[in-house]
PDB file of C-alpha atoms in Angstrom:
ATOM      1  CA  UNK A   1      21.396  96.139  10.628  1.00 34.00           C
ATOM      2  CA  UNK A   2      19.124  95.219  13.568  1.00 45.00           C
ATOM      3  CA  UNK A   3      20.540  95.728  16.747  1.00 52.00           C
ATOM      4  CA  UNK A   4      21.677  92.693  19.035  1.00 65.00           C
ATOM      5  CA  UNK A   5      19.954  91.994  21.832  1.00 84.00           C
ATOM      6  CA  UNK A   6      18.080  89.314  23.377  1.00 92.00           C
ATOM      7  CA  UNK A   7      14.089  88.622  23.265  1.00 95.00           C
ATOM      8  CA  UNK A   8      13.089  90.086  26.697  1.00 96.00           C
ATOM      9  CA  UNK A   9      10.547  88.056  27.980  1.00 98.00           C
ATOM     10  CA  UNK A  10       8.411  88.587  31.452  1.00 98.00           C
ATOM     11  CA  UNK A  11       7.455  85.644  33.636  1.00 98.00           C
ATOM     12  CA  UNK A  12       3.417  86.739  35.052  1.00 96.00           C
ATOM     13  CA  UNK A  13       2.897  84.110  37.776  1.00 94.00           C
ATOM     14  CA  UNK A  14       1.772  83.453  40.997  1.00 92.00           C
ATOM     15  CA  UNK A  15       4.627  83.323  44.453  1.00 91.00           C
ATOM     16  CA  UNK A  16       2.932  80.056  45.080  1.00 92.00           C
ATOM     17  CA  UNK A  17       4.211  78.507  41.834  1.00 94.00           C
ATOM     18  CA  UNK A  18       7.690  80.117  42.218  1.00 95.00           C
ATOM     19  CA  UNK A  19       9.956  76.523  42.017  1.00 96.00           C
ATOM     20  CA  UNK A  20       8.281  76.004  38.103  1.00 96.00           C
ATOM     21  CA  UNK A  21       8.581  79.247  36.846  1.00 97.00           C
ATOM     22  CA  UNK A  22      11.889  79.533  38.191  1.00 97.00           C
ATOM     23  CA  UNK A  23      13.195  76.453  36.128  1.00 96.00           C
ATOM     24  CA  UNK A  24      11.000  77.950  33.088  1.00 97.00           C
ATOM     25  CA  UNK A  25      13.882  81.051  33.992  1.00 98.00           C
ATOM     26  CA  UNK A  26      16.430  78.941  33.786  1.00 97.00           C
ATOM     27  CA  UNK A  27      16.104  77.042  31.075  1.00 97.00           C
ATOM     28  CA  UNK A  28      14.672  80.229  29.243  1.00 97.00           C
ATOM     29  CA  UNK A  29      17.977  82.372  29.903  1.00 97.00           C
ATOM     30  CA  UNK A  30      19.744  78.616  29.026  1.00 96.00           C
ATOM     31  CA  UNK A  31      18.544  79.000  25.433  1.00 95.00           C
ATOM     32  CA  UNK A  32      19.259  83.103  24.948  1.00 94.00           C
ATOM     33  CA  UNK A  33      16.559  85.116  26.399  1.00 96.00           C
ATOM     34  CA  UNK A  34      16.435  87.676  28.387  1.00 96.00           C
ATOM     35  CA  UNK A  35      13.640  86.251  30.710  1.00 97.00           C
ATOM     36  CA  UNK A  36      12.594  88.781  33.631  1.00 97.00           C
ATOM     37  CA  UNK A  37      11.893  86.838  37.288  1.00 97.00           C
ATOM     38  CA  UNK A  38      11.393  88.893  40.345  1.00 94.00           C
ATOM     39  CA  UNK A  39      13.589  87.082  42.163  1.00 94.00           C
ATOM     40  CA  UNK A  40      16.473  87.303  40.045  1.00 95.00           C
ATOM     41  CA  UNK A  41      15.658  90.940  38.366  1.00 95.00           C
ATOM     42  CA  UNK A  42      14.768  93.177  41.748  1.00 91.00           C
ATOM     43  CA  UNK A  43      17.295  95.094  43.926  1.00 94.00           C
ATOM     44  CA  UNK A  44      16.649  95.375  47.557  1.00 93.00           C
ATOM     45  CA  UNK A  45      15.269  98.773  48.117  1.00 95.00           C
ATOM     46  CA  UNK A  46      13.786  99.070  44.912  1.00 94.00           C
ATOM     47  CA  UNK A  47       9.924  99.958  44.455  1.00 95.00           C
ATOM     48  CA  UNK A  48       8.782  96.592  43.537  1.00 92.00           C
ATOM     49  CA  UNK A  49       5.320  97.532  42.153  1.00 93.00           C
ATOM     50  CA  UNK A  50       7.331  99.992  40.197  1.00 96.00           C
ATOM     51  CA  UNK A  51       9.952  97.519  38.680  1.00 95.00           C
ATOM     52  CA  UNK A  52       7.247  94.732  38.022  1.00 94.00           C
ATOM     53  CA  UNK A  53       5.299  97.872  35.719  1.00 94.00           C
ATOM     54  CA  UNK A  54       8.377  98.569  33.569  1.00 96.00           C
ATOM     55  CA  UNK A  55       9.805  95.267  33.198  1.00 96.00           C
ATOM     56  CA  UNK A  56       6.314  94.497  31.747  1.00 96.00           C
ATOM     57  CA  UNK A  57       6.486  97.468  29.548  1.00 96.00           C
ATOM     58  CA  UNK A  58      10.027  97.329  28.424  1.00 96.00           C
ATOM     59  CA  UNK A  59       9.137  93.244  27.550  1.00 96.00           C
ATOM     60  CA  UNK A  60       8.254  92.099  24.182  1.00 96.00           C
ATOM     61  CA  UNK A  61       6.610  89.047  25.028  1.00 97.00           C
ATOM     62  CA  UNK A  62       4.677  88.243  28.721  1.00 98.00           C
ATOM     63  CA  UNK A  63       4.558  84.860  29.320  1.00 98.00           C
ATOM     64  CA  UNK A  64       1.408  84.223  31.688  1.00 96.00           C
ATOM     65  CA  UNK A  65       2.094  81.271  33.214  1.00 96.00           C
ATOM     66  CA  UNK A  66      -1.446  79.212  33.993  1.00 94.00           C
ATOM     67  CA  UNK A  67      -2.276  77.308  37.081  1.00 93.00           C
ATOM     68  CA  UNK A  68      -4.976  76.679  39.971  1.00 90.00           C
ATOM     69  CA  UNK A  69      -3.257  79.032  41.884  1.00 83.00           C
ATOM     70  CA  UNK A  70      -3.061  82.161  39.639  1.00 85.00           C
ATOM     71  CA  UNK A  71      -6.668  82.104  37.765  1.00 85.00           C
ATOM     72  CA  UNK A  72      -8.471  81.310  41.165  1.00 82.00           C
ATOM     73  CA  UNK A  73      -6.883  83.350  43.748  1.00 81.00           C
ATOM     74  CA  UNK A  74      -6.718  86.907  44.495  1.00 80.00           C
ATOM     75  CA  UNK A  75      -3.767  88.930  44.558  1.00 79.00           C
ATOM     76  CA  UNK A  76      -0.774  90.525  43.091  1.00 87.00           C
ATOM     77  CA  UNK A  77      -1.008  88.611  40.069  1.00 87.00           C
ATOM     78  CA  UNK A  78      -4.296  89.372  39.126  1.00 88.00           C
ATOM     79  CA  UNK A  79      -2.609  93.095  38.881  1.00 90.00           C
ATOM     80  CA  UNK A  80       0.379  91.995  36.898  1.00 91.00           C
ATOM     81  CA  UNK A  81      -2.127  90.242  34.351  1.00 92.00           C
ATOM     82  CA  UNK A  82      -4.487  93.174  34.159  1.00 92.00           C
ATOM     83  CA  UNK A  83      -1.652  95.547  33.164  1.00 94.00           C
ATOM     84  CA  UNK A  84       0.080  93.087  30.846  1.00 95.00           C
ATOM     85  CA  UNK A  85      -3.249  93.424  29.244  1.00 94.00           C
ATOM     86  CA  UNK A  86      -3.353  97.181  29.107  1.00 95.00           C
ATOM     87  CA  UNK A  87      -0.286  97.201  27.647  1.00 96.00           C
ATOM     88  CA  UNK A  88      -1.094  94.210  24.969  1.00 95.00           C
ATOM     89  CA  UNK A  89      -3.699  96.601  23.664  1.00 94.00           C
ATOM     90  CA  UNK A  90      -1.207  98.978  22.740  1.00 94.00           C
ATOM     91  CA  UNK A  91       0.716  96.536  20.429  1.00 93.00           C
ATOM     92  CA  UNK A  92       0.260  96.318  16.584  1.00 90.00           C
ATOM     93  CA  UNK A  93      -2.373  93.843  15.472  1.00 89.00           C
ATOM     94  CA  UNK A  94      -0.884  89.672  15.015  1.00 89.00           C
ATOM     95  CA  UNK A  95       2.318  90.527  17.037  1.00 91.00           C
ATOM     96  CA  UNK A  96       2.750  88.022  19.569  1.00 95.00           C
ATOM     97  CA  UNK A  97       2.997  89.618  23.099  1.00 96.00           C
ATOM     98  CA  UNK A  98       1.019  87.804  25.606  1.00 97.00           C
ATOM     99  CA  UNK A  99       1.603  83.870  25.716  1.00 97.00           C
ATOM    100  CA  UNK A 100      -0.473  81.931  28.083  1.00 96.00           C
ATOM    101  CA  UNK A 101       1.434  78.970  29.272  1.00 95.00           C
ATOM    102  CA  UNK A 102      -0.440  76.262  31.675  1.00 95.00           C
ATOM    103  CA  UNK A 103       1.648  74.771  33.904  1.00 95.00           C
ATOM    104  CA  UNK A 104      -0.157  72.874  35.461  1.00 93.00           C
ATOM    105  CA  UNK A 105      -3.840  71.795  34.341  1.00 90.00           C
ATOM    106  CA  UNK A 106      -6.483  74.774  34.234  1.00 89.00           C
ATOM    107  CA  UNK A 107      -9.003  76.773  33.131  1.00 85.00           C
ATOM    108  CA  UNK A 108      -7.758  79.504  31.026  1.00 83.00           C
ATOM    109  CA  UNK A 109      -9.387  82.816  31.978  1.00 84.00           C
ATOM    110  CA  UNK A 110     -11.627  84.109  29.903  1.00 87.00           C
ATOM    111  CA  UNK A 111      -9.312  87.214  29.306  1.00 88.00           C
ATOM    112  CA  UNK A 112      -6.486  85.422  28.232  1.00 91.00           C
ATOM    113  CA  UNK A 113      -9.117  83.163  25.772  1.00 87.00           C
ATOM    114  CA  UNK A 114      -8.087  85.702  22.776  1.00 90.00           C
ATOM    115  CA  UNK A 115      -4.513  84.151  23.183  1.00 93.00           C
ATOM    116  CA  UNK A 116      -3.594  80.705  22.015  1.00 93.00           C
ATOM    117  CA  UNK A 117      -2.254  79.211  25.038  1.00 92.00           C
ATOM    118  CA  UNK A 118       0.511  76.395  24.902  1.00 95.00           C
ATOM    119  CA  UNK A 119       0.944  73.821  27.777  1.00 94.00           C
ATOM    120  CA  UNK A 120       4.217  72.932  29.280  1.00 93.00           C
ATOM    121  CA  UNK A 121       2.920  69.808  30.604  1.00 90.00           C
ATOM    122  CA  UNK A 122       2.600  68.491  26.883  1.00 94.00           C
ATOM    123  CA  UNK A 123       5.775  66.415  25.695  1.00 92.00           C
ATOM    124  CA  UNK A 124       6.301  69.374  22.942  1.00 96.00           C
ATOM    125  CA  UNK A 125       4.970  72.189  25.252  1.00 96.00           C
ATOM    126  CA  UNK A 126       8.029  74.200  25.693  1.00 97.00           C
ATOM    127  CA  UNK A 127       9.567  73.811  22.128  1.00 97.00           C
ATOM    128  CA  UNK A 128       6.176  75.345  21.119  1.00 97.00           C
ATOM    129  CA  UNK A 129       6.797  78.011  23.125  1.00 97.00           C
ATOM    130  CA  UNK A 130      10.468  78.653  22.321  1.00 96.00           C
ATOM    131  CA  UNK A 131       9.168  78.473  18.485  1.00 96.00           C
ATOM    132  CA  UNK A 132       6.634  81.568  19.057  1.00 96.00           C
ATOM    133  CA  UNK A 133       9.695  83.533  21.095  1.00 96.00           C
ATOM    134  CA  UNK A 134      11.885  83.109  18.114  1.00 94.00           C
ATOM    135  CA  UNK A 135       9.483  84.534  15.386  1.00 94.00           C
ATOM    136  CA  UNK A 136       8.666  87.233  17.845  1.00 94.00           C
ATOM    137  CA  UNK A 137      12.258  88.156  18.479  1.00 92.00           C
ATOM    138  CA  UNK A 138      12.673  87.583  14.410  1.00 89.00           C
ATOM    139  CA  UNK A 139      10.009  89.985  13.854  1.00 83.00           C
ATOM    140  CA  UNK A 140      11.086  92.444  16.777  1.00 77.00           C
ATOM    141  CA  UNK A 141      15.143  92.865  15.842  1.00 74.00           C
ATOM    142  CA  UNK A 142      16.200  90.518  18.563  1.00 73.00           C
ATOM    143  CA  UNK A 143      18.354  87.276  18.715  1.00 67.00           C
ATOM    144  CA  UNK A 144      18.413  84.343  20.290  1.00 68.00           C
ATOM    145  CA  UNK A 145      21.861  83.040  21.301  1.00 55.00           C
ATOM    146  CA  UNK A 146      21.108  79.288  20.869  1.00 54.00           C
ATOM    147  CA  UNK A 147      17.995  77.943  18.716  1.00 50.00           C
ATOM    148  CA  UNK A 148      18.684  74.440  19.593  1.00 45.00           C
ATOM    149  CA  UNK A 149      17.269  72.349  22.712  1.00 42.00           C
TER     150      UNK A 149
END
C-alpha cells in the first residue's frame, strides 16, 4: 500500500515576486500539497543556502515560477534554478519534476525550453498545473487531500 503523504512541491522564484508566489503557497497547501516557501519553511538560525538545497532535493516536483524579474536578473535564483536542474537530470526519463510556471508574461529561458511551461495568467492556468501535480503525486505514491477547486 503506498504510503500517505502529500506531493512536496518547491516554489523557485525570485524575493521580488514574493506577494504571487506566496498566494500560489496558499492556495497550493489549500488543495493538499506540501508546497515548500522560504518564508514559511526556514527556522531562524538555520543555514539557508543549506535548507533551500535539500528542500529542492527532498521535492518531487519544482515549480519555477517565470517572470521579468527571475529570467533577467542576477542572483540567488539563478542558483536555485541551476541546481533544480542538476538534480532534474538525476530523475527517470517522462517523470514530471520541473514545471515552469509564468506568472507574469516572459521569455522562458532557454534552459527551462525542454519543459512545457503552463501560465497562471491563463483563465485555466492553475488547474493545468494542479492536473500535472496530481499525476505526479499518482505516479510518485503521494496524495492529494482535496482534488477539487
Amino acid at each position: 500500500m503506498a504510503e500517505n503523504r502529500k506531493l512536496k512541491v518547491f516554489l523557485c522564484h525570485s524575493k521580488d515576486d514574493k506577494p504571487t508566489v506566496r498566494r500560489l503557497y496558499h492556495r497550493l497547501v489549500a488543495d493538499g500539497f506540501d508546497a515548500w516557501l522560504d518564508e514559511e519553511k526556514l527556522m531562524p538560525g538555520q543555514d539557508w543556502d543549506l535548507e533551500i538545497r535539500k528542500a529542492v532535493r527532498q521535492s518531487e516536483v519544482v515549480v519555477v515560477c517565470l517572470s521579468n524579474d527571475s529570467v533577467t536578473k542576477a542572483g540567488y535564483v539563478q542558483k536555485e534554478i541551476r541546481f533544480a536542474l542538476d538534480v532534474a537530470d538525476e530523475q527517470p526519463d517522462g517523470a514530471i519534476f520541473i514545471i515552469p510556471d509564468k506568472i507574469e508574461e516572459c521569455e522562458a529561458p532557454l534552459r527551462l525550453s525542454k519543459w512545457q511551461w503552463v501560465n497562471l495568467l491563463e483563465e485555466k492556468g492553475y488547474e493545468k498545473m494542479k492536473a500535472s501535480l496530481i499525476l505526479r503525486a499518482s505516479r510518485a505514491g503521494s496524495f492529494v487531500a482535496s482534488v477539487t477547486s
